[in-house]
Structures are given as structure tokens and as C-alpha cells.
PDB file of C-alpha atoms in Angstrom:
ATOM      1  CA  MET A   7       9.684 -76.474  -4.076  1.00 95.00           C
ATOM      2  CA  ILE A   8       9.275 -77.503  -0.373  1.00 97.00           C
ATOM      3  CA  GLU A   9      11.148 -81.096  -0.152  1.00 98.00           C
ATOM      4  CA  VAL A  10      11.344 -83.177   2.650  1.00 97.00           C
ATOM      5  CA  LYS A  11      14.181 -86.013   2.781  1.00 98.00           C
ATOM      6  CA  ASN A  12      14.695 -88.717   5.348  1.00 97.00           C
ATOM      7  CA  VAL A  13      12.552 -86.593   8.119  1.00 97.00           C
ATOM      8  CA  SER A  14      12.201 -88.512  11.175  1.00 97.00           C
ATOM      9  CA  LYS A  15      11.193 -87.127  14.740  1.00 96.00           C
ATOM     10  CA  LYS A  16      10.609 -88.881  17.930  1.00 94.00           C
ATOM     11  CA  TYR A  17       9.129 -87.383  21.171  1.00 91.00           C
ATOM     12  CA  LYS A  18      11.580 -89.681  23.836  1.00 87.00           C
ATOM     13  CA  GLU A  19      11.269 -93.045  22.642  1.00 85.00           C
ATOM     14  CA  ARG A  20       7.763 -92.460  20.652  1.00 92.00           C
ATOM     15  CA  VAL A  21       8.452 -91.819  17.084  1.00 94.00           C
ATOM     16  CA  ALA A  22       6.110 -89.182  15.748  1.00 94.00           C
ATOM     17  CA  LEU A  23       7.667 -89.517  11.829  1.00 96.00           C
ATOM     18  CA  ASN A  24      10.002 -92.280  10.489  1.00 96.00           C
ATOM     19  CA  ASP A  25      12.158 -91.366   7.327  1.00 96.00           C
ATOM     20  CA  CYS A  26       9.335 -89.345   5.342  1.00 96.00           C
ATOM     21  CA  ASN A  27       9.950 -88.142   1.980  1.00 97.00           C
ATOM     22  CA  ILE A  28       7.660 -85.735  -0.259  1.00 96.00           C
ATOM     23  CA  SER A  29       8.246 -83.025  -2.828  1.00 96.00           C
ATOM     24  CA  ILE A  30       5.424 -80.035  -2.074  1.00 96.00           C
ATOM     25  CA  PRO A  31       5.756 -77.664  -5.604  1.00 94.00           C
ATOM     26  CA  LYS A  32       3.928 -74.444  -6.061  1.00 91.00           C
ATOM     27  CA  GLY A  33       0.224 -74.241  -7.432  1.00 90.00           C
ATOM     28  CA  GLN A  34      -1.295 -77.372  -5.772  1.00 92.00           C
ATOM     29  CA  ILE A  35      -3.744 -77.775  -3.375  1.00 92.00           C
ATOM     30  CA  ILE A  36      -2.931 -80.606  -1.106  1.00 94.00           C
ATOM     31  CA  GLY A  37      -4.898 -82.455   1.421  1.00 93.00           C
ATOM     32  CA  LEU A  38      -2.788 -84.023   4.156  1.00 94.00           C
ATOM     33  CA  PHE A  39      -4.923 -87.138   5.804  1.00 91.00           C
ATOM     34  CA  GLY A  40      -4.288 -89.382   8.647  1.00 88.00           C
ATOM     35  CA  SER A  41      -5.895 -90.549  11.961  1.00 84.00           C
ATOM     36  CA  ASN A  42      -4.965 -88.572  15.297  1.00 83.00           C
ATOM     37  CA  GLY A  43      -1.301 -89.219  16.247  1.00 85.00           C
ATOM     38  CA  ALA A  44      -0.192 -90.113  12.867  1.00 89.00           C
ATOM     39  CA  GLY A  45       2.326 -87.150  12.371  1.00 92.00           C
ATOM     40  CA  LYS A  46       0.141 -84.583  10.397  1.00 93.00           C
ATOM     41  CA  THR A  47       0.985 -81.523  12.909  1.00 93.00           C
ATOM     42  CA  THR A  48       4.323 -82.752  13.947  1.00 95.00           C
ATOM     43  CA  LEU A  49       4.817 -82.755   9.601  1.00 96.00           C
ATOM     44  CA  MET A  50       3.831 -79.549   9.163  1.00 95.00           C
ATOM     45  CA  LYS A  51       6.074 -77.769  12.483  1.00 94.00           C
ATOM     46  CA  CYS A  52       8.824 -79.580  11.112  1.00 96.00           C
ATOM     47  CA  ILE A  53       8.680 -78.057   7.899  1.00 96.00           C
ATOM     48  CA  MET A  54       8.042 -74.407   9.396  1.00 94.00           C
ATOM     49  CA  GLY A  55      10.948 -75.142  11.806  1.00 93.00           C
ATOM     50  CA  PHE A  56       8.984 -75.219  14.639  1.00 92.00           C
ATOM     51  CA  LEU A  57      10.547 -78.653  15.945  1.00 93.00           C
ATOM     52  CA  THR A  58      13.886 -80.005  15.556  1.00 95.00           C
ATOM     53  CA  TYR A  59      14.073 -83.334  13.184  1.00 96.00           C
ATOM     54  CA  ASP A  60      16.534 -85.562  11.692  1.00 96.00           C
ATOM     55  CA  GLY A  61      16.579 -85.751   7.859  1.00 97.00           C
ATOM     56  CA  GLU A  62      16.617 -82.584   5.496  1.00 97.00           C
ATOM     57  CA  ILE A  63      14.073 -80.046   4.673  1.00 97.00           C
ATOM     58  CA  THR A  64      14.561 -77.483   2.157  1.00 97.00           C
ATOM     59  CA  LEU A  65      12.857 -74.453   0.172  1.00 97.00           C
ATOM     60  CA  ASP A  66      14.166 -74.267  -3.433  1.00 96.00           C
ATOM     61  CA  GLY A  67      17.802 -75.976  -2.351  1.00 95.00           C
ATOM     62  CA  GLU A  68      17.818 -73.688   0.696  1.00 96.00           C
ATOM     63  CA  LYS A  69      17.588 -74.280   5.034  1.00 94.00           C
ATOM     64  CA  ILE A  70      14.219 -72.680   5.646  1.00 94.00           C
ATOM     65  CA  ASP A  71      15.134 -70.056   8.714  1.00 92.00           C
ATOM     66  CA  GLU A  72      15.096 -66.600   8.999  1.00 90.00           C
ATOM     67  CA  ARG A  73      15.832 -65.637   5.682  1.00 92.00           C
ATOM     68  CA  ASN A  74      13.292 -67.120   3.839  1.00 93.00           C
ATOM     69  CA  ILE A  75      10.485 -68.610   6.127  1.00 93.00           C
ATOM     70  CA  SER A  76       8.198 -65.481   5.551  1.00 92.00           C
ATOM     71  CA  ARG A  77       7.555 -67.267   2.190  1.00 95.00           C
ATOM     72  CA  LEU A  78       5.556 -70.045   4.772  1.00 96.00           C
ATOM     73  CA  SER A  79       2.772 -69.440   6.628  1.00 94.00           C
ATOM     74  CA  PHE A  80       0.645 -71.215   9.334  1.00 93.00           C
ATOM     75  CA  ALA A  81      -2.613 -71.185   9.907  1.00 90.00           C
ATOM     76  CA  THR A  82      -3.098 -73.599  13.604  1.00 85.00           C
ATOM     77  CA  GLY A  83      -5.860 -74.225  16.142  1.00 77.00           C
ATOM     78  CA  ASP A  84      -2.833 -72.804  19.056  1.00 76.00           C
ATOM     79  CA  HIS A  85      -3.569 -69.700  17.194  1.00 79.00           C
ATOM     80  CA  SER A  86      -0.760 -67.258  16.172  1.00 80.00           C
ATOM     81  CA  PHE A  87      -2.627 -63.798  16.603  1.00 86.00           C
ATOM     82  CA  PHE A  88      -2.167 -61.342  19.250  1.00 89.00           C
ATOM     83  CA  PRO A  89      -5.625 -61.864  21.158  1.00 89.00           C
ATOM     84  CA  SER A  90      -5.427 -58.660  23.217  1.00 93.00           C
ATOM     85  CA  ILE A  91      -5.978 -56.364  19.942  1.00 94.00           C
ATOM     86  CA  THR A  92      -8.593 -55.824  17.015  1.00 96.00           C
ATOM     87  CA  ALA A  93      -8.501 -57.483  13.419  1.00 95.00           C
ATOM     88  CA  ASN A  94      -7.583 -53.545  11.872  1.00 95.00           C
ATOM     89  CA  ASP A  95      -4.351 -53.566  14.162  1.00 95.00           C
ATOM     90  CA  HIS A  96      -3.486 -57.082  12.759  1.00 95.00           C
ATOM     91  CA  LYS A  97      -3.918 -55.457   9.248  1.00 95.00           C
ATOM     92  CA  TRP A  98      -1.237 -52.631  10.410  1.00 94.00           C
ATOM     93  CA  PHE A  99       1.289 -54.999  11.222  1.00 94.00           C
ATOM     94  CA  TYR A 100       1.164 -57.587   8.509  1.00 93.00           C
ATOM     95  CA  LYS A 101       1.432 -54.714   6.080  1.00 93.00           C
ATOM     96  CA  MET A 102       4.638 -53.530   8.101  1.00 92.00           C
ATOM     97  CA  HIS A 103       6.143 -56.668   8.786  1.00 91.00           C
ATOM     98  CA  PHE A 104       4.791 -58.559   5.238  1.00 92.00           C
ATOM     99  CA  PRO A 105       5.703 -56.677   2.176  1.00 89.00           C
ATOM    100  CA  LYS A 106       3.715 -59.199   0.126  1.00 93.00           C
ATOM    101  CA  PHE A 107       0.610 -58.889   2.576  1.00 95.00           C
ATOM    102  CA  ASN A 108      -2.302 -58.575   0.152  1.00 94.00           C
ATOM    103  CA  GLU A 109      -4.859 -56.224   1.744  1.00 95.00           C
ATOM    104  CA  LYS A 110      -7.197 -56.896  -0.809  1.00 94.00           C
ATOM    105  CA  ARG A 111      -7.603 -60.257   0.146  1.00 93.00           C
ATOM    106  CA  TYR A 112      -7.351 -59.809   3.631  1.00 95.00           C
ATOM    107  CA  ASP A 113     -10.337 -57.268   3.371  1.00 95.00           C
ATOM    108  CA  ALA A 114     -12.681 -59.207   1.317  1.00 92.00           C
ATOM    109  CA  LEU A 115     -11.945 -62.538   3.485  1.00 91.00           C
ATOM    110  CA  MET A 116     -12.864 -60.585   6.327  1.00 93.00           C
ATOM    111  CA  GLU A 117     -16.272 -59.319   4.958  1.00 93.00           C
ATOM    112  CA  PHE A 118     -16.819 -62.912   3.808  1.00 89.00           C
ATOM    113  CA  PHE A 119     -16.534 -64.173   6.754  1.00 89.00           C
ATOM    114  CA  GLU A 120     -18.220 -61.235   8.353  1.00 92.00           C
ATOM    115  CA  LEU A 121     -15.669 -60.657  11.287  1.00 94.00           C
ATOM    116  CA  PRO A 122     -15.564 -57.363  13.292  1.00 95.00           C
ATOM    117  CA  LEU A 123     -12.420 -55.367  12.532  1.00 95.00           C
ATOM    118  CA  ASP A 124     -12.795 -52.818  16.009  1.00 94.00           C
ATOM    119  CA  LYS A 125     -12.988 -56.167  18.301  1.00 94.00           C
ATOM    120  CA  LYS A 126     -10.360 -57.528  20.128  1.00 95.00           C
ATOM    121  CA  ILE A 127      -9.792 -60.937  18.820  1.00 94.00           C
ATOM    122  CA  SER A 128     -10.055 -62.517  22.603  1.00 93.00           C
ATOM    123  CA  GLU A 129     -13.664 -61.580  22.143  1.00 95.00           C
ATOM    124  CA  PHE A 130     -13.855 -63.396  18.953  1.00 93.00           C
ATOM    125  CA  SER A 131     -16.047 -66.926  19.250  1.00 89.00           C
ATOM    126  CA  LEU A 132     -13.523 -70.096  19.104  1.00 87.00           C
ATOM    127  CA  GLY A 133     -15.131 -70.343  15.540  1.00 85.00           C
ATOM    128  CA  GLN A 134     -14.291 -66.668  14.402  1.00 89.00           C
ATOM    129  CA  GLN A 135     -10.916 -67.045  15.423  1.00 90.00           C
ATOM    130  CA  ASN A 136     -10.165 -69.960  13.376  1.00 87.00           C
ATOM    131  CA  GLN A 137     -11.426 -68.002  10.736  1.00 88.00           C
ATOM    132  CA  PHE A 138      -9.503 -65.315  11.630  1.00 91.00           C
ATOM    133  CA  GLU A 139      -6.098 -67.340  11.691  1.00 90.00           C
ATOM    134  CA  VAL A 140      -7.183 -68.602   8.304  1.00 89.00           C
ATOM    135  CA  VAL A 141      -7.540 -64.990   6.810  1.00 92.00           C
ATOM    136  CA  LEU A 142      -4.183 -63.820   8.231  1.00 93.00           C
ATOM    137  CA  ALA A 143      -2.510 -66.815   6.638  1.00 93.00           C
ATOM    138  CA  ILE A 144      -3.582 -66.953   3.486  1.00 92.00           C
ATOM    139  CA  SER A 145      -3.126 -62.958   3.363  1.00 94.00           C
ATOM    140  CA  GLN A 146       0.316 -62.891   4.487  1.00 93.00           C
ATOM    141  CA  GLY A 147       1.496 -63.381   1.108  1.00 93.00           C
ATOM    142  CA  ALA A 148       3.223 -66.611   1.492  1.00 94.00           C
ATOM    143  CA  GLU A 149       4.049 -69.236  -1.328  1.00 95.00           C
ATOM    144  CA  TYR A 150       3.157 -72.349   0.976  1.00 96.00           C
ATOM    145  CA  VAL A 151       0.182 -72.027   3.440  1.00 95.00           C
ATOM    146  CA  PHE A 152       0.059 -74.757   6.069  1.00 95.00           C
ATOM    147  CA  MET A 153      -3.413 -75.246   7.503  1.00 92.00           C
ATOM    148  CA  ASP A 154      -3.745 -77.893  10.005  1.00 90.00           C
ATOM    149  CA  GLU A 155      -7.703 -78.468  11.337  1.00 83.00           C
ATOM    150  CA  PRO A 156      -8.820 -74.810  10.344  1.00 79.00           C
ATOM    151  CA  PHE A 157     -12.213 -75.105  10.882  1.00 73.00           C
ATOM    152  CA  GLY A 158     -12.591 -76.211  14.249  1.00 65.00           C
ATOM    153  CA  GLY A 159     -15.954 -74.434  15.801  1.00 65.00           C
ATOM    154  CA  ASN A 160     -17.333 -73.414  12.061  1.00 69.00           C
ATOM    155  CA  ASP A 161     -20.228 -75.381  10.489  1.00 73.00           C
ATOM    156  CA  VAL A 162     -20.645 -77.359   6.920  1.00 73.00           C
ATOM    157  CA  PHE A 163     -21.653 -74.344   5.086  1.00 72.00           C
ATOM    158  CA  ASN A 164     -18.925 -71.756   6.411  1.00 72.00           C
ATOM    159  CA  ARG A 165     -16.704 -74.783   5.323  1.00 78.00           C
ATOM    160  CA  GLU A 166     -18.096 -75.463   2.137  1.00 80.00           C
ATOM    161  CA  ASP A 167     -18.104 -71.670   1.121  1.00 79.00           C
ATOM    162  CA  PHE A 168     -14.582 -71.144   1.964  1.00 80.00           C
ATOM    163  CA  TYR A 169     -13.043 -73.715  -0.190  1.00 81.00           C
ATOM    164  CA  LYS A 170     -15.180 -72.739  -3.184  1.00 82.00           C
ATOM    165  CA  VAL A 171     -13.756 -69.061  -2.441  1.00 80.00           C
ATOM    166  CA  LEU A 172     -10.254 -70.601  -1.399  1.00 79.00           C
ATOM    167  CA  ILE A 173     -10.101 -72.253  -5.186  1.00 78.00           C
ATOM    168  CA  SER A 174     -11.245 -69.308  -6.882  1.00 79.00           C
ATOM    169  CA  VAL A 175      -8.054 -66.811  -5.160  1.00 77.00           C
ATOM    170  CA  VAL A 176      -5.706 -69.267  -5.185  1.00 80.00           C
ATOM    171  CA  ASN A 177      -2.959 -68.518  -8.069  1.00 83.00           C
ATOM    172  CA  LYS A 178      -0.363 -70.790  -9.833  1.00 84.00           C
ATOM    173  CA  ASP A 179       2.569 -69.375  -7.143  1.00 89.00           C
ATOM    174  CA  GLU A 180       0.603 -70.297  -4.052  1.00 93.00           C
ATOM    175  CA  THR A 181       0.342 -74.018  -2.505  1.00 95.00           C
ATOM    176  CA  ILE A 182      -2.383 -74.650   0.012  1.00 94.00           C
ATOM    177  CA  ILE A 183      -1.628 -77.595   2.372  1.00 95.00           C
ATOM    178  CA  ILE A 184      -4.461 -78.455   4.500  1.00 92.00           C
ATOM    179  CA  SER A 185      -4.488 -81.280   7.139  1.00 91.00           C
ATOM    180  CA  THR A 186      -7.923 -82.117   8.074  1.00 85.00           C
ATOM    181  CA  HIS A 187     -10.088 -85.358   9.325  1.00 81.00           C
ATOM    182  CA  LEU A 188     -13.096 -84.067   6.802  1.00 80.00           C
ATOM    183  CA  ILE A 189     -11.787 -86.047   3.845  1.00 85.00           C
ATOM    184  CA  GLU A 190     -15.371 -86.335   2.051  1.00 83.00           C
ATOM    185  CA  GLU A 191     -15.601 -82.298   2.544  1.00 82.00           C
ATOM    186  CA  ILE A 192     -12.590 -81.525   0.572  1.00 85.00           C
ATOM    187  CA  ALA A 193     -12.207 -84.275  -1.940  1.00 87.00           C
ATOM    188  CA  ASP A 194     -13.253 -82.377  -4.333  1.00 87.00           C
ATOM    189  CA  TYR A 195     -11.589 -79.373  -4.189  1.00 87.00           C
ATOM    190  CA  ILE A 196      -7.902 -80.663  -3.867  1.00 91.00           C
ATOM    191  CA  ASP A 197      -5.517 -81.330  -6.234  1.00 91.00           C
ATOM    192  CA  ARG A 198      -3.076 -84.118  -4.153  1.00 94.00           C
ATOM    193  CA  ALA A 199      -3.949 -86.197  -1.302  1.00 94.00           C
ATOM    194  CA  ILE A 200      -0.852 -87.353   1.113  1.00 95.00           C
ATOM    195  CA  LEU A 201      -1.792 -90.176   3.405  1.00 94.00           C
ATOM    196  CA  ILE A 202       0.052 -90.437   7.002  1.00 94.00           C
ATOM    197  CA  ARG A 203      -0.434 -93.679   8.989  1.00 92.00           C
ATOM    198  CA  ARG A 204       1.542 -94.651  12.109  1.00 90.00           C
ATOM    199  CA  SER A 205       4.485 -91.946  11.485  1.00 93.00           C
ATOM    200  CA  GLU A 206       4.968 -92.854   7.770  1.00 95.00           C
ATOM    201  CA  ILE A 207       3.460 -91.457   4.391  1.00 96.00           C
ATOM    202  CA  ILE A 208       2.326 -94.433   2.876  1.00 93.00           C
ATOM    203  CA  ASP A 209       0.624 -93.044  -0.086  1.00 92.00           C
ATOM    204  CA  ASP A 210       0.671 -90.140  -2.354  1.00 94.00           C
ATOM    205  CA  LEU A 211      -1.943 -89.858  -4.944  1.00 92.00           C
ATOM    206  CA  SER A 212      -3.186 -87.527  -7.272  1.00 91.00           C
ATOM    207  CA  VAL A 213      -6.455 -86.559  -8.743  1.00 88.00           C
ATOM    208  CA  ALA A 214      -5.542 -88.845 -12.013  1.00 90.00           C
ATOM    209  CA  ASP A 215      -4.481 -91.535  -9.727  1.00 91.00           C
ATOM    210  CA  ILE A 216      -7.903 -91.297  -7.348  1.00 89.00           C
ATOM    211  CA  GLU A 217      -9.767 -91.627 -10.449  1.00 89.00           C
ATOM    212  CA  SER A 218      -8.236 -93.965 -12.397  1.00 91.00           C
ATOM    213  CA  SER A 219      -8.729 -96.414  -9.644  1.00 89.00           C
ATOM    214  CA  GLY A 220     -12.522 -96.453  -9.766  1.00 88.00           C
ATOM    215  CA  LYS A 221     -13.145 -95.551  -5.845  1.00 89.00           C
ATOM    216  CA  THR A 222     -13.805 -91.991  -4.413  1.00 89.00           C
ATOM    217  CA  LEU A 223     -11.121 -90.755  -1.820  1.00 89.00           C
ATOM    218  CA  ILE A 224     -12.854 -92.043   1.053  1.00 87.00           C
ATOM    219  CA  GLU A 225     -12.787 -95.768  -0.347  1.00 87.00           C
ATOM    220  CA  ILE A 226      -8.868 -95.379  -0.778  1.00 87.00           C
ATOM    221  CA  VAL A 227      -8.057 -94.037   2.954  1.00 85.00           C
ATOM    222  CA  LYS A 228     -10.329 -96.801   4.258  1.00 85.00           C
ATOM    223  CA  GLU A 229      -8.411 -99.571   2.275  1.00 85.00           C
ATOM    224  CA  LYS A 230      -5.312 -97.966   3.397  1.00 83.00           C
ATOM    225  CA  TYR A 231      -6.181 -97.877   6.912  1.00 80.00           C
ATOM    226  CA  ASP A 232      -7.678-101.405   7.006  1.00 67.00           C
ATOM    227  CA  TYR A 233     -10.858 -99.811   8.151  1.00 58.00           C
ATOM    228  CA  ARG A 234     -13.074-102.419   9.720  1.00 59.00           C
ATOM    229  CA  GLN A 235     -16.217-102.224   8.430  1.00 59.00           C
ATOM    230  CA  ASP A 236     -17.864-104.985  11.580  1.00 57.00           C
ATOM    231  CA  ARG A 237     -16.137-102.345  13.935  1.00 56.00           C
ATOM    232  CA  ILE A 238     -19.726-100.493  15.094  1.00 51.00           C
ATOM    233  CA  ARG A 239     -21.626-103.801  14.969  1.00 59.00           C
ATOM    234  CA  LYS A 240     -19.363-105.718  17.099  1.00 58.00           C
ATOM    235  CA  ALA A 241     -18.923-102.863  19.615  1.00 58.00           C
ATOM    236  CA  VAL A 242     -22.903-102.101  19.804  1.00 57.00           C
ATOM    237  CA  ASP A 243     -23.093-106.324  20.369  1.00 57.00           C
ATOM    238  CA  GLN A 244     -20.957-105.793  23.052  1.00 60.00           C
ATOM    239  CA  MET A 245     -22.863-102.951  25.215  1.00 64.00           C
ATOM    240  CA  LYS A 246     -26.541-105.032  25.097  1.00 60.00           C
TER     241      LYS A 246
END
């Protein structure tokens, strides 16, 4: 289990995370939701050890460092692949460096996304690069897979099909954490929703919590974020 305890992060004087506390067990698909700048990416990067922070983050009671970091993987729009080599070269590299690399899953996902094996990744389209980033993260053999807006440049059909594939292949020892703005798209595929607003975790909802509320996830999110129903009309009226 990953435990985030009283974690805060500042960029100079700007507060990016404020006293965040969550527990992330194995075997869940978690949606991480919040507006731009809410702290989603910062939280993920703190867990991965890419940023310094105040507080404590542990994996099964141990600090996350070079000894256990391979149990986590990260798919990010910043990209972590090597652009000048091919997909086949990446497969060879990952097999060498990650003993739990899932070659069968890698091959199946490459075929699913119809990605070329002998083409340099720099020659992929942006959508293909993001797909490839996800393939690497899911195939690495990690127990916790973090995805930060993983499907930029991909159409709705590709995204929907991937969610269905994802819930079919993820096993009880894997947890997927997806940060996305596409709340309505992903609502039916997650076990849990963590909401961040203005650097703070404001709610942590299971599917049972959502169902018992009698509301949809997007309705709950709008309530929590004080969504103003009249903002569109006011903006249009001001422009007339």
C-alpha cells in the first residue's frame, strides 16, 4: 500500500499541495480529478519521488527510493521514452531492466493501438506517442501505474476501447491511478474517485459512495467545486 501522510508542496510562495492524506491499496482503478492547477500532477510526481515535499510517502511502510521504485510506473505527457529508438528497441531495453516486464501485454497493446514496431518514436504522431507511453507504463510490471492525462491527441473511440481493455487486463495486484479531466468518460470504469481542489484533497469516494448518493460522479464534482450554472449565460450576455 502507498500511504501519503500530511504531504505539502510549495513552488516558491505558491502552495501546490496542502496537507494531503490518502492511502492507495493494490487492486483498484482510481480516478484523480481536479481543475487545472489543483495539484494532481504535483501529487503524482511527489509519490514518484520526482519532487521534494514536506510530509511522508511510503510504500508498504518503506520510503520510495531506488530499491523499490520499479514497483511504480508513470505515463506522462512529458514522455519518458527514448525518441530516437524504435518500439522494438524499447521492448529489449525494458526486458533487460525490468524483471517483471510483461512482454505478452506489451505485444497485445502494441497490436491493439496499431503502433509500428520498427519506427523511431520521434516519428510517431502525438497521439501515438501518448499511446506508447501508456503501453510502456502498463507493461513495465509495476504494481502501481500512474497516468497523467494519458490520452491527449486520441479520439473518443480509442479512449473508450482502451478503458475496456484496461479493466480486463488489470489484476488484483495492480492499481491504476488516472489523472484526467474526462470525468464522464471514465466514471464507469473506476473503483474510486479522489477529488483535489486548490491544493487540497476534498473528497475520496468509492463506487458505493457515489451510488448511494443518488447522483452521478460529474454531479458530485460540480457540487464540490461550486460549479456556477449561470456562468455561460452571463459570459454570453456580456459579449452581446
